């Protein structure tokens, strides 16, 4: 059991696969496993890649993997498959090139089915990111299709969010509708080899603002021709560097962990308890403990439930 955790920490591929499955299925060893690996997470740069169906997310991820690998960085890729009718369920844009990456020991690729269950989806993905992080990947890329709240929520766990758009999708309203404008750190107009890229770039740029002290950026590129990818990488390096300068957990990070714990708890207790918890001192203390990696989120959630005398924790 704790052997699996140790093997994950050594970066063994088969252990990584088994650990992700264990946490996905919430089997009997999953809680102990999460407790073991959690203190070793928080080192990877977690990049969320989202956007409407077919904009070229997978093609870009493929390019990014190559770029990071050429710098000798270990990369984990998590593709959350919403069974998109657009690609007919194909998870990775260019299967041939991804296959090439799959043979590279420095790349780990995993796809994960969306269960149509919001909590389940983000939970499983979040834990898979943690496994990939603990296994020593320098960069973890999570691809989701930004069509609804469930998909968009996943990128909340990311250090940075890259929103991929393309010409011919209409204007910035497209991004706005799905709530993509608020979550993006970088907006990429992909398929710049097609007409209309500059117009979309301009439209997006005109509605962007400041987010957590970072000026949202908009760029254009082509995953097909490679145009603009250098600039995209420079921009990604910048957000990564920014995220790494924050040693002490900032308000955003604490907020994320706070959300996660609340979600775990509220699946068990009544929704009205939410407001009570938010003003609870002990709750704040636990959030900080998790942030300091003294405790994993599951264990913290159980501690919270123990404080509710009328309820009994049942796994
Ligand atoms: N012309 C052009 N086509 C591109 C470019 N990038 C991707 N494509 C094509 O767009 C289609 C969709 O690419 P994917 O990478 O699968 O897009 P995706 O966003 O991952 O798609 P889903 O995961 O299904 O939402 C494929 O046919 C790609 O070959 C580009 O820069 N220019
Ligand atoms: Mg894709």
Coordinates of C-alpha atoms and ligand atoms in Angstrom, one line a residue:
X1 CA 0.0 0.0 0.0
X2 CA 2.4 2.7 1.1
X3 CA 4.8 1.0 -1.4
X4 CA 2.6 2.4 -4.2
X5 CA 3.0 5.9 -2.8
X6 CA 6.8 5.5 -2.6
X7 CA 6.9 4.2 -6.1
X8 CA 4.9 7.2 -7.3
X9 CA 7.4 9.5 -5.6
X10 CA 10.2 7.8 -7.5
X11 CA 8.3 8.5 -10.7
X12 CA 7.6 4.9 -11.7
X13 CA 5.1 4.9 -14.6
X14 CA 3.1 1.9 -13.6
X15 CA 2.7 3.2 -10.1
X16 CA 1.5 6.5 -11.5
X17 CA -1.1 4.8 -13.5
X18 CA -2.3 2.7 -10.7
X19 CA -2.4 5.6 -8.3
X20 CA -4.5 7.7 -10.6
X21 CA -6.9 4.8 -11.0
X22 CA -7.0 4.2 -7.3
X23 CA -7.9 7.8 -6.6
X24 CA -10.4 7.9 -9.5
X25 CA -12.2 4.9 -8.1
X26 CA -11.8 6.1 -4.5
X27 CA -10.9 2.5 -3.6
X28 CA -9.9 1.5 -0.1
X29 CA -6.2 2.6 -0.4
X30 CA -7.0 6.0 -2.0
X31 CA -7.2 8.0 1.3
X32 CA -3.8 6.7 2.6
X33 CA -2.3 7.2 -0.8
X34 CA -3.4 10.8 -1.1
X35 CA -2.0 11.5 2.4
X36 CA 1.3 10.1 1.4
X37 CA 1.8 11.9 -1.8
X38 CA 0.2 15.3 -0.9
X39 CA 3.1 16.7 1.0
X40 CA 5.2 16.2 -2.2
X41 CA 2.9 18.1 -4.4
X42 CA 3.0 21.8 -5.4
X43 CA 6.2 21.7 -7.3
X44 CA 4.9 21.2 -10.9
X45 CA 3.7 24.0 -13.0
X46 CA 0.1 23.1 -13.7
X47 CA -1.2 24.5 -17.0
X48 CA -4.9 24.3 -17.8
X49 CA -5.7 24.4 -21.5
X50 CA -9.3 24.9 -22.4
X51 CA -11.5 26.4 -25.0
X52 CA -14.4 25.6 -27.3
X53 CA -14.4 22.2 -29.2
X54 CA -12.0 21.8 -32.1
X55 CA -10.0 25.0 -31.6
X56 CA -6.7 23.0 -31.7
X57 CA -6.1 22.5 -27.9
X58 CA -4.6 19.0 -28.4
X59 CA -2.5 20.1 -31.3
X60 CA -1.1 22.9 -29.2
X61 CA -0.5 20.6 -26.2
X62 CA 1.4 18.4 -28.5
X63 CA 3.6 21.3 -29.6
X64 CA 4.1 22.4 -26.0
X65 CA 5.1 18.9 -24.9
X66 CA 7.8 18.9 -27.6
X67 CA 9.0 22.3 -26.6
X68 CA 9.2 21.5 -22.9
X69 CA 10.9 18.1 -23.7
X70 CA 13.5 19.9 -25.8
X71 CA 14.4 21.7 -22.6
X72 CA 14.7 18.5 -20.7
X73 CA 11.6 19.0 -18.6
X74 CA 9.4 16.2 -17.6
X75 CA 5.8 16.6 -18.7
X76 CA 2.5 15.0 -17.6
X77 CA -0.5 15.4 -19.8
X78 CA -4.1 14.9 -18.6
X79 CA -6.7 15.0 -21.3
X80 CA -10.2 15.1 -19.8
X81 CA -12.4 13.6 -22.5
X82 CA -15.9 15.0 -22.6
X83 CA -16.7 12.6 -25.5
X84 CA -16.9 15.5 -27.8
X85 CA -18.9 14.8 -30.9
X86 CA -16.7 17.2 -32.8
X87 CA -13.7 15.0 -32.7
X88 CA -15.7 11.8 -32.4
X89 CA -14.3 11.1 -29.0
X90 CA -10.7 11.4 -30.2
X91 CA -8.7 12.7 -27.3
X92 CA -5.5 13.7 -28.8
X93 CA -5.5 15.8 -31.9
X94 CA -2.6 14.2 -33.7
X95 CA -2.4 10.7 -32.6
X96 CA 0.7 9.9 -34.5
X97 CA 2.8 12.6 -32.9
X98 CA 1.3 11.9 -29.4
X99 CA 2.2 8.3 -29.9
X100 CA 5.8 9.4 -30.4
X101 CA 5.6 11.3 -27.1
X102 CA 4.1 8.2 -25.5
X103 CA 7.4 6.4 -26.2
X104 CA 9.3 9.1 -24.4
X105 CA 10.0 8.2 -20.7
X106 CA 9.9 11.9 -19.9
X107 CA 6.2 12.2 -21.0
X108 CA 3.2 10.7 -19.3
X109 CA -0.1 10.9 -21.0
X110 CA -3.4 10.0 -19.5
X111 CA -6.9 10.5 -20.6
X112 CA -9.8 10.6 -18.2
X113 CA -13.5 10.3 -19.0
X114 CA -15.8 13.0 -17.9
X115 CA -18.5 11.2 -15.9
X116 CA -21.0 14.0 -16.4
X117 CA -20.8 14.4 -12.6
X118 CA -19.3 17.7 -11.8
X119 CA -17.8 16.8 -8.4
X120 CA -16.5 13.5 -9.6
X121 CA -14.9 15.0 -12.7
X122 CA -13.0 17.7 -10.9
X123 CA -12.1 15.5 -8.0
X124 CA -10.6 12.8 -10.1
X125 CA -8.7 15.2 -12.3
X126 CA -7.4 17.2 -9.3
X127 CA -6.1 14.0 -7.7
X128 CA -4.5 12.9 -11.0
X129 CA -2.7 16.2 -11.2
X130 CA -1.4 15.6 -7.7
X131 CA -0.1 12.2 -8.6
X132 CA 1.7 13.6 -11.7
X133 CA 3.1 16.4 -9.6
X134 CA 4.3 14.1 -6.8
X135 CA 5.9 11.8 -9.5
X136 CA 8.3 14.6 -10.4
X137 CA 6.8 16.1 -13.5
X138 CA 8.0 19.7 -14.0
X139 CA 4.9 20.6 -16.0
X140 CA 1.4 19.1 -15.9
X141 CA -0.8 20.1 -18.7
X142 CA -4.6 19.5 -18.3
X143 CA -6.7 19.7 -21.4
X144 CA -10.5 20.2 -21.0
X145 CA -13.1 21.4 -23.4
X146 CA -14.6 24.7 -22.2
X147 CA -18.2 24.2 -22.9
X148 CA -19.8 24.2 -19.5
X149 CA -19.2 25.0 -15.9
X150 CA -18.0 21.5 -15.0
X151 CA -15.2 21.7 -17.6
X152 CA -14.3 25.3 -16.7
X153 CA -14.1 24.4 -13.0
X154 CA -11.3 21.9 -13.6
X155 CA -9.0 24.7 -14.7
X156 CA -9.4 26.2 -11.2
X157 CA -6.8 23.8 -10.0
X158 CA -4.3 25.1 -12.5
X159 CA -1.5 27.6 -11.9
X160 CA -2.2 29.2 -15.2
X161 CA -5.0 28.9 -17.7
X162 CA -4.5 29.0 -21.5
X163 CA -7.8 29.6 -23.4
X164 CA -7.6 28.5 -27.0
X165 CA -9.9 30.1 -29.5
X166 CA -10.0 30.2 -33.3
X167 CA -11.2 32.4 -36.1
X168 CA -14.6 31.7 -37.5
X169 CA -16.0 31.0 -34.0
X170 CA -17.6 34.4 -34.0
X171 CA -16.4 37.1 -31.7
X172 CA -15.4 37.4 -28.1
X173 CA -19.0 36.7 -27.0
X174 CA -18.2 33.0 -27.7
X175 CA -15.6 33.1 -24.9
X176 CA -17.8 35.2 -22.7
X177 CA -20.7 32.8 -22.9
X178 CA -18.8 29.9 -21.5
X179 CA -17.2 32.0 -18.8
X180 CA -13.8 31.7 -20.4
X181 CA -13.0 35.4 -20.3
X182 CA -12.7 35.4 -16.5
X183 CA -10.6 32.3 -16.2
X184 CA -7.9 32.8 -18.8
X185 CA -4.4 34.1 -18.1
X186 CA -3.5 33.8 -21.7
X187 CA -5.8 33.8 -24.7
X188 CA -4.5 32.2 -27.8
X189 CA -6.1 32.7 -31.1
X190 CA -5.0 29.5 -32.8
X191 CA -5.2 28.7 -36.5
X192 CA -3.6 32.0 -37.3
X193 CA -3.0 30.5 -40.8
X194 CA -6.7 30.9 -41.4
X195 CA -8.4 34.3 -42.1
X196 CA -9.9 36.3 -39.3
X197 CA -7.3 35.7 -36.6
X198 CA -6.4 39.4 -36.3
X199 CA -10.0 40.5 -36.0
X200 CA -10.6 38.0 -33.2
X201 CA -7.3 39.0 -31.5
X202 CA -8.5 42.6 -31.5
X203 CA -11.9 41.7 -30.2
X204 CA -10.5 39.7 -27.3
X205 CA -7.9 42.3 -26.5
X206 CA -10.5 45.0 -26.2
X207 CA -12.4 43.2 -23.4
X208 CA -9.5 41.8 -21.3
X209 CA -8.6 43.1 -17.9
X210 CA -6.4 42.5 -14.9
X211 CA -6.7 39.2 -13.0
X212 CA -4.8 38.6 -9.8
X213 CA -2.3 41.2 -10.6
X214 CA -1.6 39.7 -14.0
X215 CA -2.6 41.5 -17.1
X216 CA -4.4 38.9 -19.2
X217 CA -2.6 38.4 -22.5
X218 CA -3.8 37.6 -26.0
X219 CA -1.6 36.1 -28.6
X220 CA -2.1 34.4 -31.9
X221 CA -0.4 31.2 -33.2
X222 CA -0.8 28.3 -35.5
X223 CA -0.3 24.8 -34.1
X224 CA -0.2 23.7 -37.7
X225 CA 2.6 26.0 -39.0
X226 CA 4.3 26.7 -35.7
X227 CA 3.9 30.5 -36.2
X228 CA 3.7 32.3 -32.9
X229 CA 4.7 29.4 -30.7
X230 CA 7.9 31.0 -29.5
X231 CA 6.0 34.0 -28.2
X232 CA 3.4 31.7 -26.5
X233 CA 6.2 29.8 -24.7
X234 CA 7.8 33.1 -23.6
X235 CA 4.4 34.1 -22.2
X236 CA 4.0 30.7 -20.5
X237 CA 7.5 31.0 -18.9
X238 CA 6.4 34.4 -17.6
X239 CA 3.3 33.1 -15.9
X240 CA 5.2 30.1 -14.6
X241 CA 7.9 32.3 -13.1
X242 CA 5.2 34.5 -11.5
X243 CA 3.4 31.5 -10.0
X244 CA 6.7 30.3 -8.5
X245 CA 7.6 33.6 -6.8
X246 CA 4.6 33.0 -4.5
X247 CA 6.2 31.0 -1.8
X248 CA 3.6 31.8 0.9
X249 CA 0.2 30.7 -0.1
X250 CA -1.6 33.8 -1.3
X251 CA -5.3 34.6 -1.1
X252 CA -6.1 32.9 -4.4
X253 CA -4.4 29.6 -3.4
X254 CA -6.0 29.6 0.1
X255 CA -9.3 30.3 -1.6
X256 CA -8.9 27.3 -3.9
X257 CA -8.1 25.0 -1.1
X258 CA -10.9 26.4 0.9
X259 CA -13.3 25.7 -2.0
X260 CA -12.0 22.1 -2.4
X261 CA -12.6 21.3 1.3
X262 CA -16.1 22.9 1.2
X263 CA -17.0 20.8 -1.8
X264 CA -15.9 17.6 -0.1
X265 CA -17.9 18.4 3.0
X266 CA -21.0 19.6 1.3
X267 CA -21.5 16.4 -0.6
X268 CA -22.2 14.8 2.8
X269 CA -23.8 17.6 4.9
X270 CA -26.8 19.8 4.2
X271 CA -26.1 22.8 1.9
X272 CA -27.2 25.3 4.6
X273 CA -24.1 24.3 6.7
X274 CA -22.0 26.0 4.1
X275 CA -22.6 29.5 5.5
X276 CA -21.8 28.3 9.0
X277 CA -18.5 26.8 8.0
X278 CA -17.4 29.9 6.2
X279 CA -17.4 31.8 9.4
X280 CA -15.7 29.0 11.4
X281 CA -12.3 29.6 12.9
X282 CA -11.3 26.0 12.8
X283 CA -12.1 25.8 9.2
X284 CA -9.7 28.6 8.4
X285 CA -7.0 26.9 10.4
X286 CA -7.4 23.7 8.5
X287 CA -7.2 25.5 5.2
X288 CA -3.9 26.9 6.3
X289 CA -2.7 23.5 7.4
X290 CA -3.4 22.0 4.1
X291 CA -1.7 25.0 2.4
X292 CA 1.4 24.2 4.5
X293 CA 1.0 20.5 3.5
X294 CA 0.7 19.3 7.0
X295 CA -2.5 17.7 6.2
X296 CA -4.2 16.5 2.9
X297 CA -7.6 17.8 1.9
X298 CA -9.4 14.5 2.5
X299 CA -8.2 14.2 6.1
X300 CA -9.0 17.8 6.7
X301 CA -12.6 17.3 5.5
X302 CA -13.0 14.4 7.8
X303 CA -11.9 16.5 10.7
X304 CA -14.5 19.1 9.8
X305 CA -17.2 16.5 9.7
X306 CA -16.2 15.3 13.2
X307 CA -17.1 18.7 14.5
X308 CA -20.7 18.4 13.4
X309 CA -22.2 16.4 16.3
X310 CA -25.4 15.4 14.6
X311 CA -23.6 13.8 11.7
X312 CA -21.5 10.7 11.5
X313 CA -18.8 10.5 8.9
X314 CA -19.3 7.6 6.5
X315 CA -17.0 7.0 3.7
Ligands
LIG1 N1 -5.5 25.3 -40.1 C1 -5.3 24.9 -38.9 N2 -5.8 23.8 -38.4 C2 -5.5 23.4 -37.1 C3 -4.6 24.1 -36.3 N3 -4.5 23.5 -35.1 C4 -5.3 22.4 -35.1 N4 -5.9 22.4 -36.4 C5 -6.9 21.4 -36.8 O1 -8.1 21.5 -36.1 C6 -8.7 20.3 -35.8 C7 -9.0 20.1 -34.3 O2 -7.7 20.1 -33.7 P1 -7.5 19.5 -32.2 O3 -6.1 19.7 -31.8 O4 -8.1 18.1 -32.1 O5 -8.5 20.4 -31.4 P2 -9.1 20.3 -29.9 O6 -9.4 21.7 -29.5 O7 -8.2 19.5 -29.1 O8 -10.4 19.5 -30.2 P3 -11.4 18.9 -29.1 O9 -10.5 18.2 -28.0 O10 -12.3 17.9 -29.8 O11 -12.2 20.0 -28.5 C8 -7.8 19.2 -36.4 O12 -8.3 18.8 -37.6 C9 -6.5 19.9 -36.4 O13 -5.7 19.4 -37.5 C10 -4.0 25.3 -36.9 O14 -3.2 26.0 -36.3 N5 -4.4 25.6 -38.2
LIG2 MG1 -8.6 17.8 -27.9

